[in-house]
Short mmCIF file of N, CA, C and O in Angstrom, two decimals:
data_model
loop_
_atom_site.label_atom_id
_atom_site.label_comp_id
_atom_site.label_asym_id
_atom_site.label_seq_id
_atom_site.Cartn_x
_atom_site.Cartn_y
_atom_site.Cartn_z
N UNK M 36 -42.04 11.55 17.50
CA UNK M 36 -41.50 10.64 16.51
C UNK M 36 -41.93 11.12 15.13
O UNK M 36 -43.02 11.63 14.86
N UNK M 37 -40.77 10.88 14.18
CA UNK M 37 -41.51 11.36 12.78
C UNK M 37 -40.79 10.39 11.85
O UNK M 37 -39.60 10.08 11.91
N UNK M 38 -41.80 9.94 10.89
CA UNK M 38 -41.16 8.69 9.93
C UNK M 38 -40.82 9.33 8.56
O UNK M 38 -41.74 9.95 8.02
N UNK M 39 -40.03 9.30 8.13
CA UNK M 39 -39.69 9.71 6.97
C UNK M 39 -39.44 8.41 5.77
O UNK M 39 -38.58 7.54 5.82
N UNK M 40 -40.37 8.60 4.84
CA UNK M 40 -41.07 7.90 3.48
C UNK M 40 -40.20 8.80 2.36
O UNK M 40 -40.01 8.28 1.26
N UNK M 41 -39.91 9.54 2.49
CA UNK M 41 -38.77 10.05 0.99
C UNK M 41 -37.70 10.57 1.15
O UNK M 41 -37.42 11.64 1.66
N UNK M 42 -36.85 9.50 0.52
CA UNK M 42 -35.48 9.54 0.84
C UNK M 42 -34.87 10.56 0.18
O UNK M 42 -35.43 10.91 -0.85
N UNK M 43 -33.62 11.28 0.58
CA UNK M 43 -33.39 12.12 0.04
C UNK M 43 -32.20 11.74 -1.00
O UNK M 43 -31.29 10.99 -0.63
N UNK M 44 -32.23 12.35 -2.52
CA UNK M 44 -31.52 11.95 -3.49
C UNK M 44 -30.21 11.37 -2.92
O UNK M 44 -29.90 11.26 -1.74
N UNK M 45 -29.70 11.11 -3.71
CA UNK M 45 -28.38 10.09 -3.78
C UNK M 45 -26.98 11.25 -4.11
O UNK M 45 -26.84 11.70 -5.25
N UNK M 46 -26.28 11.54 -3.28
CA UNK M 46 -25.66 12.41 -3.73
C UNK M 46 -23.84 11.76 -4.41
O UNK M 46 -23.59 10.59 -4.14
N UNK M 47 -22.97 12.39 -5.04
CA UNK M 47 -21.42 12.24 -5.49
C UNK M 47 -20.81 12.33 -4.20
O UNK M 47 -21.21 13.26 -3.49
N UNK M 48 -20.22 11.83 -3.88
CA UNK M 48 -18.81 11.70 -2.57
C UNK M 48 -18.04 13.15 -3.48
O UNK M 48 -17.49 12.99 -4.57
N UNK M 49 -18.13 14.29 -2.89
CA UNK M 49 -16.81 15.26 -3.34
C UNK M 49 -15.45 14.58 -3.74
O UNK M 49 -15.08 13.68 -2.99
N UNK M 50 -14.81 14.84 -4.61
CA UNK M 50 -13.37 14.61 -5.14
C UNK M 50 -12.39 15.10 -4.01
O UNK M 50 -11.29 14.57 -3.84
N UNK M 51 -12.89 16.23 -3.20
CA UNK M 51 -11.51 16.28 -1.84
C UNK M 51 -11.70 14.97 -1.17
O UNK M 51 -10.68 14.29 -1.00
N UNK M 52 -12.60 14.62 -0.84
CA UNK M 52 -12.92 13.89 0.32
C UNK M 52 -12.95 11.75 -0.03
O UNK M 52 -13.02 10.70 0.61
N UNK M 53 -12.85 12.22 -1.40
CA UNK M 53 -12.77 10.72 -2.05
C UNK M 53 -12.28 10.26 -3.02
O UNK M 53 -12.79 10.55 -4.11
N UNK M 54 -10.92 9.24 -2.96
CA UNK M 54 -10.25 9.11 -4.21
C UNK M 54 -11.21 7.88 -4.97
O UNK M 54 -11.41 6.84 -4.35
N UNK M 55 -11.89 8.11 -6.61
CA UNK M 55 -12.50 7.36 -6.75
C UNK M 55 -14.00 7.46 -7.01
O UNK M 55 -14.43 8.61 -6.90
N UNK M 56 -14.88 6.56 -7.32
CA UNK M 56 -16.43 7.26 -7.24
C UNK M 56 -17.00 6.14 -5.56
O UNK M 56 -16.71 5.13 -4.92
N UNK M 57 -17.76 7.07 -5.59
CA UNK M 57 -18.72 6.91 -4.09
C UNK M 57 -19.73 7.96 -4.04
O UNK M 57 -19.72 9.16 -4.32
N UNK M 58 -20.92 6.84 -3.42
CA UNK M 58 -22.15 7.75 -3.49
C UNK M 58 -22.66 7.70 -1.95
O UNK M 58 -22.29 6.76 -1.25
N UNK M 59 -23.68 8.89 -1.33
CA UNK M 59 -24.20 9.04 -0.16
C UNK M 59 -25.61 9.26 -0.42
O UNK M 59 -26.23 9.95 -1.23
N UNK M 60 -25.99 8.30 0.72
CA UNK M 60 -27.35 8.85 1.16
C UNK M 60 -27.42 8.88 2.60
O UNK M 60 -26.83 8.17 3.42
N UNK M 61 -28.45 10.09 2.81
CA UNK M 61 -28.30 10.64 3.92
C UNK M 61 -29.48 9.81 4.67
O UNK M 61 -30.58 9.71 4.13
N UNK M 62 -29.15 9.15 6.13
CA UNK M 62 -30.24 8.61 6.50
C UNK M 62 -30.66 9.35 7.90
O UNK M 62 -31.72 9.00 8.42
N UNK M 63 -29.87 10.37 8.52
CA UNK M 63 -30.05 11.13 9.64
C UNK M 63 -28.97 12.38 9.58
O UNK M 63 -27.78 12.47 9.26
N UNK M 64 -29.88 13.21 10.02
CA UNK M 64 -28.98 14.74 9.93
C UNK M 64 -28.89 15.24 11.26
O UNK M 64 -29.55 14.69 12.14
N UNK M 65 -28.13 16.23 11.53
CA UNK M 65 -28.44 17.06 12.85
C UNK M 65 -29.80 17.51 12.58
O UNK M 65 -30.46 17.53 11.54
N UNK M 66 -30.03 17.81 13.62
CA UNK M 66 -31.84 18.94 13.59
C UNK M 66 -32.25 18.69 15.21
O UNK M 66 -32.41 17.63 15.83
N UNK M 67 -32.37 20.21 15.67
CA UNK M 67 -32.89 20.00 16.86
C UNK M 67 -31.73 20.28 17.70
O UNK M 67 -30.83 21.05 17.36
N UNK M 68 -31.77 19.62 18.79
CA UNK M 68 -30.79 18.86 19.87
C UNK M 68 -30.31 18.04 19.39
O UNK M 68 -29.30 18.15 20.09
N UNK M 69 -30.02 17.02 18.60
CA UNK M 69 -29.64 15.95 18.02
C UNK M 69 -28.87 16.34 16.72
O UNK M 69 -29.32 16.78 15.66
N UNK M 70 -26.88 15.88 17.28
CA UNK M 70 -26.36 16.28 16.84
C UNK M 70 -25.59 14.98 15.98
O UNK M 70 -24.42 14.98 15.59
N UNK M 71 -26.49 14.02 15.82
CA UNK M 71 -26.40 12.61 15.12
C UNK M 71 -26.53 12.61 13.44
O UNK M 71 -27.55 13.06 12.91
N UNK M 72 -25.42 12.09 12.64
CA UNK M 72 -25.33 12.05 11.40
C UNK M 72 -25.26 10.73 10.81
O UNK M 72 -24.19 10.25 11.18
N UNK M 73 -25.93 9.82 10.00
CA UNK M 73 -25.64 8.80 9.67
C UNK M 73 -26.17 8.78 7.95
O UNK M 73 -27.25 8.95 7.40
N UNK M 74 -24.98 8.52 7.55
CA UNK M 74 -25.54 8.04 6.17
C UNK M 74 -24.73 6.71 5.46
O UNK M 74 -23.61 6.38 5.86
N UNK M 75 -25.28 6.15 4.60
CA UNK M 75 -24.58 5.14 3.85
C UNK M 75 -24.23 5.65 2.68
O UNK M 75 -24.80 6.30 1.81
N UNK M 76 -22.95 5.11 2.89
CA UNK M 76 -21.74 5.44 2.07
C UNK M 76 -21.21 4.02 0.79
O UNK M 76 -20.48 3.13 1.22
N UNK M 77 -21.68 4.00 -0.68
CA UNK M 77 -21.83 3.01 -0.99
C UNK M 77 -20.28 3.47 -2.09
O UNK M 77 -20.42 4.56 -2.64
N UNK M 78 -19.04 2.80 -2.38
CA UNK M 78 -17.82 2.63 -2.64
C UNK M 78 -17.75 1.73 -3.62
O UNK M 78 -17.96 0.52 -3.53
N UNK M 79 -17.17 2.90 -5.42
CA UNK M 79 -16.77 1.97 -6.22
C UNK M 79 -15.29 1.10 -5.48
O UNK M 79 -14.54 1.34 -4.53
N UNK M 80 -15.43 -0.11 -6.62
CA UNK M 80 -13.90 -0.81 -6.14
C UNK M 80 -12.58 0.01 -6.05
O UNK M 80 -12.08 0.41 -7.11
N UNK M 81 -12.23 0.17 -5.36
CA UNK M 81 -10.62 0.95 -5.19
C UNK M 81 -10.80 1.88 -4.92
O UNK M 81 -9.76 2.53 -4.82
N UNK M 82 -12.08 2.65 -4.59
CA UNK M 82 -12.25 4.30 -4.16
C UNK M 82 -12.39 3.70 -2.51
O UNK M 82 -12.89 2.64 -2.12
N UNK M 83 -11.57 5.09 -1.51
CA UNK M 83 -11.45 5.30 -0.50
C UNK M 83 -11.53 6.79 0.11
O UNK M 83 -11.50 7.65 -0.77
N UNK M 84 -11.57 7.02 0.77
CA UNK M 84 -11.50 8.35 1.78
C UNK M 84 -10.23 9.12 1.78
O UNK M 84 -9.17 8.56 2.02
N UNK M 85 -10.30 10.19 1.56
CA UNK M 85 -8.89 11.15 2.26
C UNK M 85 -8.47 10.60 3.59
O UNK M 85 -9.34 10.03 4.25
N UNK M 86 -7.35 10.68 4.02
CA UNK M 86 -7.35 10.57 5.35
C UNK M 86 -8.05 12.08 6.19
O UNK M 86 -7.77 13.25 5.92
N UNK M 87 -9.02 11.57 7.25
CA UNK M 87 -9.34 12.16 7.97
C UNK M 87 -9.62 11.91 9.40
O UNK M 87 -9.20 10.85 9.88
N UNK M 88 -10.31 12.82 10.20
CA UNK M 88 -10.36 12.84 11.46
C UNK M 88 -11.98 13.04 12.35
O UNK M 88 -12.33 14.19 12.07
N UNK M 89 -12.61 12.66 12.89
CA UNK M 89 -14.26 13.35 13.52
C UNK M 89 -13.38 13.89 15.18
O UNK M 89 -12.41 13.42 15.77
N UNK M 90 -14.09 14.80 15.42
CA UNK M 90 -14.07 15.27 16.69
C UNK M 90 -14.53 14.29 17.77
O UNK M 90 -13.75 13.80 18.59
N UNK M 91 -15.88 14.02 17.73
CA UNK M 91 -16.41 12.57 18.45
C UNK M 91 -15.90 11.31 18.16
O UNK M 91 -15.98 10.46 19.05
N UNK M 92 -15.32 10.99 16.95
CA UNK M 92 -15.02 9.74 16.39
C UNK M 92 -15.85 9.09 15.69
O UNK M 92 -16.86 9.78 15.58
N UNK M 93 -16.01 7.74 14.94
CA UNK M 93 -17.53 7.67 14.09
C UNK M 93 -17.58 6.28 14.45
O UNK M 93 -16.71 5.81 15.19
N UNK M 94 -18.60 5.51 13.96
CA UNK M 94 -18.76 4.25 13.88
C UNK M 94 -19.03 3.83 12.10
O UNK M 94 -19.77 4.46 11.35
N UNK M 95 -18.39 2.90 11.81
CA UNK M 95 -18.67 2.37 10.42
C UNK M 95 -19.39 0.87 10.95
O UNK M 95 -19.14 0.10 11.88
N UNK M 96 -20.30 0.90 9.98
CA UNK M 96 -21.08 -0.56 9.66
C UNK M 96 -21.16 -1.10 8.61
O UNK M 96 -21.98 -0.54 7.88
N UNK M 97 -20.55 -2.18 8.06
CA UNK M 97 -20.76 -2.72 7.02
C UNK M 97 -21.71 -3.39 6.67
O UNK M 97 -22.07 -4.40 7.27
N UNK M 98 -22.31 -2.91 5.58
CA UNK M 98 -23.58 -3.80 5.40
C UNK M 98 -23.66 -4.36 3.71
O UNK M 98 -24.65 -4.87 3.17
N UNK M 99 -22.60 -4.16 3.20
CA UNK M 99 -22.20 -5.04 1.76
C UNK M 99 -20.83 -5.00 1.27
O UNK M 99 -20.22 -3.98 0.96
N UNK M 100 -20.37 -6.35 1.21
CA UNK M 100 -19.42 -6.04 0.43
C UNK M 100 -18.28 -6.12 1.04
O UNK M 100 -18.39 -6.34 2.25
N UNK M 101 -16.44 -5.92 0.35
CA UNK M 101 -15.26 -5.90 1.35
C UNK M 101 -15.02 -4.81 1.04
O UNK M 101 -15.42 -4.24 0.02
N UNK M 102 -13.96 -4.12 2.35
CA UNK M 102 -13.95 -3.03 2.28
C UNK M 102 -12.64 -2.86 3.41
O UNK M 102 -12.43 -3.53 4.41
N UNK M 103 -11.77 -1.58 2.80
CA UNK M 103 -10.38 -1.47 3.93
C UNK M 103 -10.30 -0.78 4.45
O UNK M 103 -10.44 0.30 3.86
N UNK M 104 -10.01 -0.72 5.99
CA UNK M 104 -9.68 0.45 6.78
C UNK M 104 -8.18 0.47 7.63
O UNK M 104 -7.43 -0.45 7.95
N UNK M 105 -8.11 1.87 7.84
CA UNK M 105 -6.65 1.84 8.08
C UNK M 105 -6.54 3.70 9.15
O UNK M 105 -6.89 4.86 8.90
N UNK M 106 -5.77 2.92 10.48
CA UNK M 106 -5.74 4.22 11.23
C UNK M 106 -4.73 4.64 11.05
O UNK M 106 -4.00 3.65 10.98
N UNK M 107 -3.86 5.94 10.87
CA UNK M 107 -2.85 6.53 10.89
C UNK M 107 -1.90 5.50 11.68
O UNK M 107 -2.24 5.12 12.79
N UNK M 108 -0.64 5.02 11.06
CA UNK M 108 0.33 4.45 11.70
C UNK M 108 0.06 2.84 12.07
O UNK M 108 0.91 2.14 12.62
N UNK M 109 -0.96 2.47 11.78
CA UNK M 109 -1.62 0.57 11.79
C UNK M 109 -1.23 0.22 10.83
O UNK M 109 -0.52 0.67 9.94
N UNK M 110 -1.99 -1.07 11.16
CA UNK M 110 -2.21 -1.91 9.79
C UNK M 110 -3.49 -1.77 9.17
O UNK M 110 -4.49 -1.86 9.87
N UNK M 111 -3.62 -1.51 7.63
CA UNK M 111 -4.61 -2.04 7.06
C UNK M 111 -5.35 -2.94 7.74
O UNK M 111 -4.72 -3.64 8.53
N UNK M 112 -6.85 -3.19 7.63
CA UNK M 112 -7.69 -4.22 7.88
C UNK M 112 -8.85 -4.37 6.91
O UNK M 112 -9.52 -3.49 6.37
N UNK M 113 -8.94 -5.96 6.77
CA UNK M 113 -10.19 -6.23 5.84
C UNK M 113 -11.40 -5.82 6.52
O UNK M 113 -11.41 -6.31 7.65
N UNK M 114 -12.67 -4.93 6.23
CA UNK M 114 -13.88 -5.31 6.88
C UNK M 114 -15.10 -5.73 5.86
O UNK M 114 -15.27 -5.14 4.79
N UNK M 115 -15.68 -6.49 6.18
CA UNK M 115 -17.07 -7.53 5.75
C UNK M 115 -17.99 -7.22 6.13
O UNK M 115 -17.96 -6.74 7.26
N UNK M 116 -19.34 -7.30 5.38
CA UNK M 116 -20.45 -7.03 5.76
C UNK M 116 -20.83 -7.71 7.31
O UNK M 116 -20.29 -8.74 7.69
N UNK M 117 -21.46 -7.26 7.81
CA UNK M 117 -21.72 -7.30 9.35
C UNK M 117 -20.32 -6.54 10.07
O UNK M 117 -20.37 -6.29 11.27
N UNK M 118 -19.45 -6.30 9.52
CA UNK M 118 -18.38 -5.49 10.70
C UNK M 118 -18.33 -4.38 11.18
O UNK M 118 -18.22 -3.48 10.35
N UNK M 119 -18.37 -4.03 12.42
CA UNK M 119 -18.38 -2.40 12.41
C UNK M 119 -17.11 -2.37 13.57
O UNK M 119 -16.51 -3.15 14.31
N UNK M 120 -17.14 -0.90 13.21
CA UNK M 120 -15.43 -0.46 13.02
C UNK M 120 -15.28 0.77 14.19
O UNK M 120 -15.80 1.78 13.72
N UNK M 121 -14.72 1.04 15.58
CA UNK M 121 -15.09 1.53 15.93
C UNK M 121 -13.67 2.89 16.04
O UNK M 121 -12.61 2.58 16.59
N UNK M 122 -13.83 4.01 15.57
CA UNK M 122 -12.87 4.91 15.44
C UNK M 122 -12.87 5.92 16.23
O UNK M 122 -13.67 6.83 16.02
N UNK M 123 -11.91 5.96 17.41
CA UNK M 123 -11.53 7.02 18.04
C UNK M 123 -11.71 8.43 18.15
O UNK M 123 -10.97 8.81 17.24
N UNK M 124 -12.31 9.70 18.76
CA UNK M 124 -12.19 11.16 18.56
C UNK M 124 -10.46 11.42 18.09
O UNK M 124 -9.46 10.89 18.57
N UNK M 125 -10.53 12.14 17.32
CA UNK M 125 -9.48 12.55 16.50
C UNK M 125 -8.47 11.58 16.08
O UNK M 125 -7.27 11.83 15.96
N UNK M 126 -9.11 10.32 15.84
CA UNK M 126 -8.10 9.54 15.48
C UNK M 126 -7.68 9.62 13.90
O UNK M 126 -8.67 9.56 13.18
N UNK M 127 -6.49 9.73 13.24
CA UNK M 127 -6.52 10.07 11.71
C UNK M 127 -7.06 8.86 10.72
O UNK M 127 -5.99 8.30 10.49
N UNK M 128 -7.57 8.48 10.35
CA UNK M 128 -8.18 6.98 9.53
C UNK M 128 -8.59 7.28 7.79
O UNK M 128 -9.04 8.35 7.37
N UNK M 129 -8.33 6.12 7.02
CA UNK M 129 -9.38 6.45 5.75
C UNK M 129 -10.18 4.92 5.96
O UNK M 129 -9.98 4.09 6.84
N UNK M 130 -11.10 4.88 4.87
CA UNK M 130 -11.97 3.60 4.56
C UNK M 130 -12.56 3.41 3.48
O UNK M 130 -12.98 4.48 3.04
N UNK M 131 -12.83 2.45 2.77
CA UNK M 131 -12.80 2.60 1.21
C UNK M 131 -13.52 0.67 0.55
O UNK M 131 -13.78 -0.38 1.14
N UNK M 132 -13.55 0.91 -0.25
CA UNK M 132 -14.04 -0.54 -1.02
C UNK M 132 -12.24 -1.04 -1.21
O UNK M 132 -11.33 -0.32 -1.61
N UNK M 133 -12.16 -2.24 -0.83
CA UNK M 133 -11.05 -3.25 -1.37
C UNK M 133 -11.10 -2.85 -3.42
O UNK M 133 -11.93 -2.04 -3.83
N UNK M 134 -10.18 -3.51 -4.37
CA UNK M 134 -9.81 -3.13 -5.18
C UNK M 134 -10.78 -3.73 -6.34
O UNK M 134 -10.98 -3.30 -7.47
N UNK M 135 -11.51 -5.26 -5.42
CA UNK M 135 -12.32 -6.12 -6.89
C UNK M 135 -13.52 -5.44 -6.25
O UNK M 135 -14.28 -5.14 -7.17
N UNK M 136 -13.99 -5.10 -5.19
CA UNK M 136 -15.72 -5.59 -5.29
C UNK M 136 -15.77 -4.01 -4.02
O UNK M 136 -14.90 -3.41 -3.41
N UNK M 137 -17.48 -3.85 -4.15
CA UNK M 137 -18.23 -3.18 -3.97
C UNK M 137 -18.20 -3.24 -2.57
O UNK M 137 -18.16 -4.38 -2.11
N UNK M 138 -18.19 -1.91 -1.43
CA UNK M 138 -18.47 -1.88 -0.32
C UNK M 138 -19.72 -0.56 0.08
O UNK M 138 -20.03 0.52 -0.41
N UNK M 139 -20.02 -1.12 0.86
CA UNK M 139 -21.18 -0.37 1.15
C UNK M 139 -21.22 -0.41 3.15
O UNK M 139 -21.33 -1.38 3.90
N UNK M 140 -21.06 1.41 3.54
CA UNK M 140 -21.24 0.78 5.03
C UNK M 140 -21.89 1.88 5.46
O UNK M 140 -22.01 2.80 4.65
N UNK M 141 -22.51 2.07 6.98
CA UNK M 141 -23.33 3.25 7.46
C UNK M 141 -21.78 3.88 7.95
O UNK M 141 -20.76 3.29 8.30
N UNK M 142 -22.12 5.50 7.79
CA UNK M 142 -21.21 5.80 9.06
C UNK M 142 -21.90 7.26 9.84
O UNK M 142 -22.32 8.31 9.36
N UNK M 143 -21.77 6.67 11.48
CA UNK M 143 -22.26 7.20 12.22
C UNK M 143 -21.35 7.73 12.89
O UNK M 143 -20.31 7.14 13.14
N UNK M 144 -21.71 9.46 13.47
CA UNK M 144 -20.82 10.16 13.90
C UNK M 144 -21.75 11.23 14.69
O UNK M 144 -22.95 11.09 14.49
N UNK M 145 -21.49 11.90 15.25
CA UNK M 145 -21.92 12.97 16.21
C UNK M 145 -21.34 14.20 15.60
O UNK M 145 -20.12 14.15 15.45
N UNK M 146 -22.09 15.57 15.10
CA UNK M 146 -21.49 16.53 14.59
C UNK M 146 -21.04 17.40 15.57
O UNK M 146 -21.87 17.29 16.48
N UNK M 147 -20.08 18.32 15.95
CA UNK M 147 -19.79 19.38 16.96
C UNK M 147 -21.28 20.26 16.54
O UNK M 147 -22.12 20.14 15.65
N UNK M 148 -21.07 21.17 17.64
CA UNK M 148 -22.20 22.32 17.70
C UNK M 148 -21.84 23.45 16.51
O UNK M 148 -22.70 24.14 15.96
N UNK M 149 -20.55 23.49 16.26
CA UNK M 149 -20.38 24.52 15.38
C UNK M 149 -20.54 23.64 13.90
O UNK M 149 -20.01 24.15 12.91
N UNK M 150 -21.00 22.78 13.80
CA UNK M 150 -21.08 22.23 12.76
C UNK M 150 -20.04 21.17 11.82
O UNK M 150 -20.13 20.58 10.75
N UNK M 151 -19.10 21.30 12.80
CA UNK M 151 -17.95 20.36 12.15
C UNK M 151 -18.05 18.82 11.98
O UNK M 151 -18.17 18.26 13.07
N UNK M 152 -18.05 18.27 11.30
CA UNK M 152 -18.24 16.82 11.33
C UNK M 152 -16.90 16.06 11.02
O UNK M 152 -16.75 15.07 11.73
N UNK M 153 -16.19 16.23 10.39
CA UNK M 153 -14.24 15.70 9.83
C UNK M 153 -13.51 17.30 9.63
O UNK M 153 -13.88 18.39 9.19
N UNK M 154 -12.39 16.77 10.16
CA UNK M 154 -11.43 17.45 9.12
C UNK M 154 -10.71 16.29 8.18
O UNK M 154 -10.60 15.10 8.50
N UNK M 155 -10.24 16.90 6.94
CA UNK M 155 -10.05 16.25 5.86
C UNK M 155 -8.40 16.59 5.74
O UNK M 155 -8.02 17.73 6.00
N UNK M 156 -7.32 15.40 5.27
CA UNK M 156 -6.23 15.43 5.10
C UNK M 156 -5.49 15.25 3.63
O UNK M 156 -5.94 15.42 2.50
N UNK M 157 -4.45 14.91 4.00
CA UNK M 157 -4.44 14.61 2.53
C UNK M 157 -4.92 13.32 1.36
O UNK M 157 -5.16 12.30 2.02
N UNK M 158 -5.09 13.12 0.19
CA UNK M 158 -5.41 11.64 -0.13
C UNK M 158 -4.85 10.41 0.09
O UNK M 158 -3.88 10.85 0.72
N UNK M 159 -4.70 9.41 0.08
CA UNK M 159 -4.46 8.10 0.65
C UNK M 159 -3.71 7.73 -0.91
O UNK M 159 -4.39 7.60 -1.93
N UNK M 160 -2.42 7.61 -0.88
CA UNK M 160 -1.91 7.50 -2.39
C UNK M 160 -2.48 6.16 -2.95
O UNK M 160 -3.46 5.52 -2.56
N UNK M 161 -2.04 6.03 -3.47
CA UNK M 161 -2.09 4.62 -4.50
C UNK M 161 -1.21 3.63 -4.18
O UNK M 161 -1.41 2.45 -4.44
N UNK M 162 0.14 4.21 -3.41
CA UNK M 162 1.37 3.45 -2.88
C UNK M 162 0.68 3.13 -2.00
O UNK M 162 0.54 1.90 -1.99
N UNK M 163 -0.16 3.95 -0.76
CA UNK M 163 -0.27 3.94 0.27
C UNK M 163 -1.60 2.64 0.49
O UNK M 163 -1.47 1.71 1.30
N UNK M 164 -2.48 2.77 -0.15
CA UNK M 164 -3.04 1.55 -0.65
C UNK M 164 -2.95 0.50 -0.67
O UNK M 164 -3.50 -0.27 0.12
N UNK M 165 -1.82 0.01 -2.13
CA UNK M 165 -1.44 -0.61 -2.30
C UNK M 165 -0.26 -1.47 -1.23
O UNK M 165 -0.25 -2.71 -1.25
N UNK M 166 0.36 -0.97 -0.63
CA UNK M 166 1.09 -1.00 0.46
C UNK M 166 0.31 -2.28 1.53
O UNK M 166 0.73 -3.41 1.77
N UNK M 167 -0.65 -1.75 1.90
CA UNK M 167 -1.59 -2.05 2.85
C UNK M 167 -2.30 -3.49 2.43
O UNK M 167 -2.61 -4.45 3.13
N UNK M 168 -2.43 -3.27 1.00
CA UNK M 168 -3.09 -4.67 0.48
C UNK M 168 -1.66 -5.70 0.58
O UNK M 168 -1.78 -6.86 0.97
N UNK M 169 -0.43 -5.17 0.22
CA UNK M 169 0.21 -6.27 0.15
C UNK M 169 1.23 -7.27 1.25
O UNK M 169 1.94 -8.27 1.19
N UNK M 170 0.74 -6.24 2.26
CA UNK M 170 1.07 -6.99 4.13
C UNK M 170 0.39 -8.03 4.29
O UNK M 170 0.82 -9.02 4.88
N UNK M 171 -1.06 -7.90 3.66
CA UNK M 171 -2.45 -8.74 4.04
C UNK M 171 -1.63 -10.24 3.51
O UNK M 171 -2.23 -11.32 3.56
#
């Protein structure tokens, strides 16, 4: 067992991978045998994810805030703190803060051996978005 007391900086969400600002911290990496990734992913209002894909599939946890997710070809869905979200191996999905307020969620995923963790698609328009908010 090993406890870790210093967190590692706060990093920018890349611009491929996020329309919008969003910040990460990393709370588990691969290392070892353990091919487990989890970090919290904290989402200005209206920033979301490219659409993408995990090989294993991931788990999201919400732990502040509203926040939208949406699988290739669904419906939009609201998720709330306490919700977690459970996403398919290669299923195509984005996830993002709703448009007024702040989301914040873990997301847990299993990396391949060669190191792959997503592939990344294209961005999630603004139509496409918007779209989604206005079914709700």
């Amino acid at each position: 067992m090993r406890i870790s007391r210093t967190p590692q900086p706060t990093t920018v969400a890349p611009p491929e991978w996020v329309s919008g600002a969003a910040w990460v911290d990393e709370i588990a990496a691969p290392e070892g045998s353990s091919r487990f990734r989890v970090d919290s992913v904290h989402f200005a209002p209206g920033a979301r994810t490219a659409w993408h894909r995990h090989p294993f599939g991931q788990v999201l946890h919400v732990t502040e805030g509203t926040g939208l997710v949406q699988c290739r070809g669904g419906d939009v869905h609201t998720i709330r703190a306490g919700d977690s979200v459970r996403i398919e191996p290669g299923e195509w999905h984005w996830h993002g803060a709703s448009p007024t307020t702040f989301m914040t969620h873990l997301a847990i995923q299993v990396v391949a051996e060669d190191g792959t963790e997503a592939e990344r698609d294209t961005h999630v328009t603004e139509a496409e978005y918007l779209t989604g908010l206005l079914a709700h």
